[in-house]
Coordinates of C-alpha atoms in Angstrom, one line a residue:
Chain A
M223 CA 178.9 80.4 113.7
T224 CA 180.2 76.9 114.1
K225 CA 178.9 74.2 116.4
T226 CA 181.9 74.3 118.7
K227 CA 181.8 78.1 119.0
F228 CA 178.1 78.0 119.8
L229 CA 178.6 75.4 122.5
T230 CA 181.5 77.3 124.0
L231 CA 179.5 80.5 124.2
L232 CA 176.5 78.6 125.7
Q233 CA 178.7 76.8 128.2
E234 CA 180.0 80.2 129.4
R235 CA 176.4 81.3 130.1
I236 CA 175.5 78.2 132.1
C237 CA 178.8 77.7 133.9
M238 CA 177.2 78.2 137.3
L239 CA 175.1 75.1 137.0
D240 CA 176.2 71.6 138.1
D241 CA 178.7 69.9 135.8
A242 CA 176.2 67.1 135.1
E243 CA 173.5 69.6 134.2
Q244 CA 175.9 71.5 131.9
K245 CA 176.9 68.4 130.1
D246 CA 173.2 67.3 129.8
I247 CA 172.2 70.7 128.2
L248 CA 175.2 71.0 125.9
D249 CA 174.9 67.4 124.7
E250 CA 171.2 67.9 123.8
Y251 CA 172.0 71.0 121.8
A252 CA 175.0 69.3 120.1
Q253 CA 172.8 66.4 119.2
H254 CA 170.1 68.6 117.8
I255 CA 172.6 70.5 115.6
D256 CA 174.0 67.2 114.4
M257 CA 170.6 65.8 113.4
Q258 CA 169.7 69.1 111.6
V259 CA 172.9 68.8 109.7
E260 CA 172.1 65.2 108.8
S261 CA 168.8 66.2 107.4
G262 CA 170.4 68.8 105.2
M263 CA 170.9 72.0 107.1
T264 CA 174.2 73.8 107.7
E265 CA 175.5 74.2 111.2
A266 CA 175.0 78.0 111.0
E267 CA 171.4 77.6 109.9
A268 CA 170.7 75.1 112.8
I269 CA 172.3 77.5 115.3
E270 CA 170.3 80.5 113.9
D271 CA 167.1 78.6 114.6
F272 CA 167.9 78.8 118.3
G273 CA 167.5 82.5 118.3
P274 CA 169.7 85.1 120.1
M275 CA 172.1 83.7 122.7
D276 CA 171.0 86.1 125.4
E277 CA 167.4 85.0 125.3
L278 CA 168.3 81.3 124.9
A279 CA 170.6 81.4 128.0
A280 CA 167.9 83.3 130.0
E281 CA 165.3 80.8 129.1
I282 CA 167.6 77.9 130.0
L283 CA 168.5 79.4 133.4
S284 CA 164.8 80.3 134.1
A285 CA 164.2 76.5 134.6
Y286 CA 166.5 76.7 137.7
H287 CA 165.0 79.9 139.1
V288 CA 168.4 81.7 138.6
K289 CA 168.1 85.4 138.4
S290 CA 168.7 86.5 134.8
V291 CA 168.4 89.7 132.9
A292 CA 165.9 88.8 130.2
V293 CA 163.5 87.1 132.5
S294 CA 162.0 90.2 134.3
A295 CA 158.3 90.0 135.5
S296 CA 158.4 88.9 139.1
S297 CA 162.1 89.7 139.8
D298 CA 161.3 93.2 140.9
L299 CA 159.1 91.9 143.6
E300 CA 161.8 89.4 144.6
D301 CA 164.3 92.3 144.7
M302 CA 162.1 94.2 147.1
A303 CA 161.7 91.2 149.3
E304 CA 165.4 90.6 149.3
S305 CA 166.2 94.2 150.2
G306 CA 163.5 94.1 152.9
K307 CA 165.1 91.0 154.4
D308 CA 168.5 92.6 154.2
M309 CA 167.2 95.7 156.0
A310 CA 165.6 93.6 158.7
S311 CA 168.7 91.6 159.3
A312 CA 170.8 94.7 159.3
A313 CA 168.4 96.3 161.8
V314 CA 168.6 93.2 164.0
S315 CA 172.4 93.1 164.0
A316 CA 172.5 96.9 164.6
T317 CA 170.2 96.4 167.6
K318 CA 172.3 93.6 168.9
R319 CA 175.4 95.7 168.6
G320 CA 173.6 98.6 170.2
C321 CA 172.4 96.4 173.1
S322 CA 175.9 95.0 173.7
K323 CA 177.3 98.5 173.6
L324 CA 174.7 99.7 176.0
S325 CA 175.3 96.9 178.4
R326 CA 179.0 97.6 178.2
I327 CA 178.4 101.3 179.0
L328 CA 176.0 100.4 181.8
S329 CA 178.4 97.9 183.4
G330 CA 181.2 100.4 183.0
A331 CA 179.1 103.1 184.7
Y332 CA 178.0 100.7 187.4
G333 CA 181.6 99.7 188.0
K334 CA 182.6 103.4 188.2
L335 CA 179.8 104.0 190.7
L336 CA 180.9 101.2 192.9
A337 CA 184.5 102.4 192.7
W338 CA 183.3 105.9 193.7
L339 CA 181.3 104.6 196.6
R340 CA 184.2 102.5 197.7
G341 CA 186.4 105.6 197.4
V342 CA 184.1 107.5 199.6
K343 CA 184.1 104.7 202.2
D344 CA 187.9 104.5 202.0
A345 CA 188.2 108.2 202.5
V346 CA 185.9 108.2 205.5
S347 CA 187.7 105.2 207.0
K348 CA 191.1 106.8 206.3
F349 CA 189.8 109.9 208.1
A350 CA 188.6 107.9 211.0
R351 CA 191.8 105.9 211.1
G352 CA 193.7 109.0 210.9
L353 CA 191.9 110.1 214.0
G354 CA 192.3 106.8 215.8
G355 CA 195.9 106.3 214.6
A356 CA 196.9 109.5 216.3
T357 CA 196.4 107.8 219.7
G358 CA 198.1 104.5 218.8
K359 CA 196.8 101.0 217.8
A360 CA 194.4 100.6 220.7
A361 CA 191.0 99.3 219.5
K362 CA 190.8 95.5 219.2
G363 CA 187.9 93.0 218.5
S364 CA 184.8 93.9 216.5
G365 CA 184.8 97.6 217.5
K366 CA 183.5 97.3 221.0
F367 CA 183.0 100.7 222.4
L368 CA 184.1 100.2 226.0
A369 CA 187.1 98.1 225.2
S370 CA 188.5 100.7 222.9
L371 CA 188.0 103.3 225.6
K372 CA 189.8 101.2 228.2
D373 CA 192.8 100.2 226.0
G374 CA 193.5 103.8 225.0
S375 CA 195.9 106.1 226.8
L376 CA 194.4 108.1 229.6
S377 CA 195.2 111.5 228.1
F378 CA 192.1 113.6 227.6
G379 CA 193.0 114.6 224.1
G380 CA 193.7 111.1 223.0
F381 CA 190.4 110.0 224.6
C382 CA 188.5 112.6 222.8
V383 CA 190.0 111.9 219.4
R384 CA 189.5 108.1 219.8
A385 CA 186.0 108.6 221.0
C386 CA 185.3 110.8 218.0
S387 CA 186.7 108.2 215.5
V388 CA 184.7 105.4 217.2
L389 CA 181.6 107.5 217.3
L390 CA 182.1 108.3 213.6
R391 CA 182.4 104.7 212.9
W392 CA 179.3 103.9 214.9
I393 CA 177.3 106.6 213.2
W394 CA 178.4 105.3 209.9
N395 CA 177.5 101.7 210.8
V396 CA 174.1 102.7 212.2
C397 CA 173.2 104.7 209.1
V398 CA 174.4 102.0 206.8
A399 CA 172.7 99.3 208.7
C400 CA 169.4 101.3 208.8
L401 CA 169.6 101.9 205.1
A402 CA 170.4 98.2 204.5
A403 CA 167.5 97.1 206.7
V404 CA 165.1 99.5 205.0
S405 CA 166.3 98.3 201.6
F406 CA 165.9 94.7 202.5
I407 CA 162.4 95.3 203.8
V408 CA 161.5 97.2 200.6
A409 CA 163.0 94.3 198.6
L410 CA 161.0 91.7 200.4
C411 CA 157.8 93.7 200.1
S412 CA 158.5 94.1 196.4
V413 CA 159.1 90.4 195.9
F414 CA 155.8 89.7 197.7
G415 CA 154.1 92.3 195.5
V416 CA 155.6 90.7 192.4
G417 CA 154.2 87.3 193.4
L418 CA 150.8 88.9 194.0
C419 CA 150.8 90.6 190.7
I420 CA 151.8 87.6 188.8
I421 CA 148.8 85.8 190.2
L422 CA 146.5 88.7 189.4
V423 CA 147.9 88.9 185.9
A424 CA 147.3 85.1 185.4
Q425 CA 143.7 85.7 186.4
G426 CA 143.4 88.3 183.8
Y427 CA 143.8 91.6 185.6
P428 CA 145.9 94.2 183.8
F429 CA 148.7 94.3 186.3
G430 CA 151.6 93.6 183.9
G431 CA 153.2 97.1 184.3
V432 CA 152.9 97.0 188.1
T433 CA 154.5 93.6 188.2
V434 CA 157.5 94.8 186.2
G435 CA 157.8 98.0 188.3
L436 CA 157.7 96.0 191.5
L437 CA 160.3 93.6 190.2
G438 CA 162.6 96.5 189.4
A439 CA 162.0 97.9 192.9
A440 CA 162.9 94.6 194.4
L441 CA 166.1 94.3 192.4
F442 CA 167.1 97.9 193.2
A443 CA 166.3 97.7 196.9
G444 CA 168.0 94.3 197.2
S445 CA 171.2 95.5 195.5
L446 CA 171.2 98.7 197.6
G447 CA 170.8 96.6 200.7
F448 CA 173.8 94.4 199.8
L449 CA 175.9 97.4 199.0
M450 CA 175.1 98.8 202.5
A451 CA 175.7 95.5 204.2
K452 CA 179.1 95.3 202.5
G453 CA 179.8 98.8 203.7
I454 CA 179.3 97.7 207.3
R455 CA 181.5 94.6 207.0
V456 CA 184.3 96.7 205.5
K457 CA 184.1 99.2 208.3
K458 CA 184.1 96.5 211.0
A459 CA 187.1 94.7 209.5
E460 CA 189.0 97.9 209.3
G461 CA 188.0 98.8 212.8
G462 CA 189.5 95.4 213.9
R463 CA 192.7 96.1 212.0
A464 CA 193.1 99.6 213.2
Chain B
M117 CA 151.7 84.0 114.0
N118 CA 151.5 86.2 117.1
P119 CA 154.3 85.1 119.5
Q120 CA 152.2 85.7 122.5
F121 CA 149.7 83.0 121.4
K122 CA 152.5 80.6 120.9
K123 CA 154.2 81.1 124.2
G124 CA 151.0 80.4 126.2
V125 CA 150.2 77.2 124.3
L126 CA 153.6 75.7 124.0
E127 CA 153.6 73.9 127.4
L128 CA 150.2 72.3 126.5
L129 CA 151.5 71.1 123.1
V130 CA 154.7 69.7 124.6
L131 CA 152.9 67.8 127.3
E132 CA 150.2 66.5 125.0
A133 CA 152.8 65.4 122.4
V134 CA 154.5 63.1 124.9
S135 CA 151.3 61.7 126.4
K136 CA 150.9 59.0 123.8
R137 CA 154.5 57.8 123.7
D138 CA 157.9 58.7 125.0
M139 CA 159.9 60.9 122.6
Y140 CA 163.4 62.2 122.4
G141 CA 164.3 65.9 122.2
Y142 CA 164.8 66.2 118.5
E143 CA 161.7 64.5 117.4
L144 CA 159.6 66.4 119.9
V145 CA 160.9 69.7 118.6
E146 CA 160.3 68.6 115.0
E147 CA 156.7 67.6 115.8
I148 CA 155.9 70.9 117.6
S149 CA 157.6 72.9 114.8
R150 CA 155.3 71.2 112.3
A151 CA 152.2 72.4 114.3
I152 CA 153.3 75.9 115.0
D153 CA 156.3 77.8 113.9
V154 CA 158.6 78.2 116.9
K155 CA 162.3 78.6 117.4
E156 CA 163.9 75.3 118.5
G157 CA 165.7 77.3 121.2
T158 CA 162.4 78.0 122.9
I159 CA 161.5 74.3 123.2
Y160 CA 164.6 72.8 124.8
P161 CA 164.6 75.2 127.8
L162 CA 160.9 74.5 128.2
L163 CA 161.6 70.8 128.3
K164 CA 164.3 71.4 130.9
R165 CA 161.9 73.5 133.0
L166 CA 159.2 70.9 132.8
T167 CA 161.7 68.2 133.8
N168 CA 162.8 70.2 136.8
E169 CA 159.2 70.6 137.8
R170 CA 158.8 66.8 137.6
Y171 CA 156.2 66.8 134.8
F172 CA 158.8 64.8 132.8
E173 CA 161.2 62.0 133.5
T174 CA 164.1 61.5 131.3
Y175 CA 166.2 58.5 130.4
L176 CA 168.9 57.7 127.9
R177 CA 168.3 55.0 125.3
E178 CA 171.0 53.7 123.1
S179 CA 170.6 54.4 119.4
T180 CA 172.0 52.7 116.3
E181 CA 172.3 56.0 114.5
G182 CA 174.6 57.9 116.9
P183 CA 175.1 58.8 120.5
P184 CA 172.5 57.8 123.1
R185 CA 169.3 59.8 123.0
K186 CA 167.5 61.4 125.9
Y187 CA 163.9 60.3 126.0
Y188 CA 161.1 62.3 127.7
H189 CA 158.4 60.5 129.6
L190 CA 155.3 62.0 131.1
T191 CA 154.9 61.5 134.8
A192 CA 151.6 61.2 136.7
S193 CA 151.7 64.9 137.7
G194 CA 152.6 65.7 134.1
V195 CA 149.4 63.9 133.0
L196 CA 147.3 65.9 135.4
R197 CA 149.0 69.1 134.3
A198 CA 148.3 68.3 130.6
E199 CA 144.6 67.7 131.4
E200 CA 144.4 71.0 133.3
L201 CA 146.0 72.9 130.5
R202 CA 143.8 71.3 127.9
R203 CA 140.7 72.2 130.0
E204 CA 141.9 75.8 130.3
W205 CA 142.6 76.0 126.7
M206 CA 139.2 74.7 125.7
E207 CA 137.4 77.2 127.9
F208 CA 139.6 80.0 126.6
Q209 CA 139.1 79.0 123.0
Q210 CA 135.3 78.8 123.4
A211 CA 135.2 82.2 125.2
V212 CA 137.2 83.9 122.5
S213 CA 135.2 82.3 119.7
K214 CA 131.9 83.4 121.4
F215 CA 133.2 86.9 121.7
L216 CA 134.3 87.0 118.1
E217 CA 130.9 85.7 117.0
E218 CA 129.1 88.4 118.9
H219 CA 131.3 91.2 117.7
G220 CA 132.5 89.9 114.4
D221 CA 130.7 89.4 111.1
D222 CA 127.6 91.5 111.7

């Protein structure tokens, strides 16, 4: 093999290193060959002294901790560590994707639930309006019972229907209001309980689970109460319009 | 000579060789080859590794006989490393000699 061929082959093996590093390495080997030739060797003999190209390249790269074939030993362990890291990161990203999917599903479900509840409210209000509308646009204000009675026509049938619709509305309002009140009370108690539990946990009692449970109850009751409260407002507004 | 012996001791020899005076690659390889029969190819990568690990510093010095030569200089941590390896080698050599005496020429 000639010097140039040897250097070309070697350069191919170390091409991933910095240009400066490559030049440094190749220059050193070139100089060594030159000096061997000066002291009487042939180029081929000097190159033979370096040993097989594979081993030489592997040895050179081992100084930079580059993964190479001939340098085995600890690389198996490194491989396992790498694959372990890969699996962990894959698990993390999969969990993230799963969580975002779950949250999307949940919010979708919640939205659907809200829409259904609203649908129910709309149906009931339509029913009540249907009843009220049969006797004309009489009820004004925030659904005052007596006023709506006065403003209606004096026919007995109309009176009955209007009374029924108003009664229905009032029953709905009362139920919803009760539920809302109960929910709010429960929410307040839960919040109070959460505070208590936090203090107890800080003091070292094992109340962690209770705290979380009460927090959940507070959130649930609070949101239920808001839902109900919204239900009342919608009804009243519609009562005003109808 | 058994290649396993050579590999273990090469780092020690290389560090010790440069401890007295700075040497350039070729003369270092020549000196080591005189002591033990190794392939030149084994020595240059070792020099590179020891330089990357900061046991050596290198610099270029102009030469009258050709292109500039890269000289190797032992750093402080290189000196410590050389002493450590020399100690280990002495202990090892004594342990092996003792073992051979006990089991050898009876």
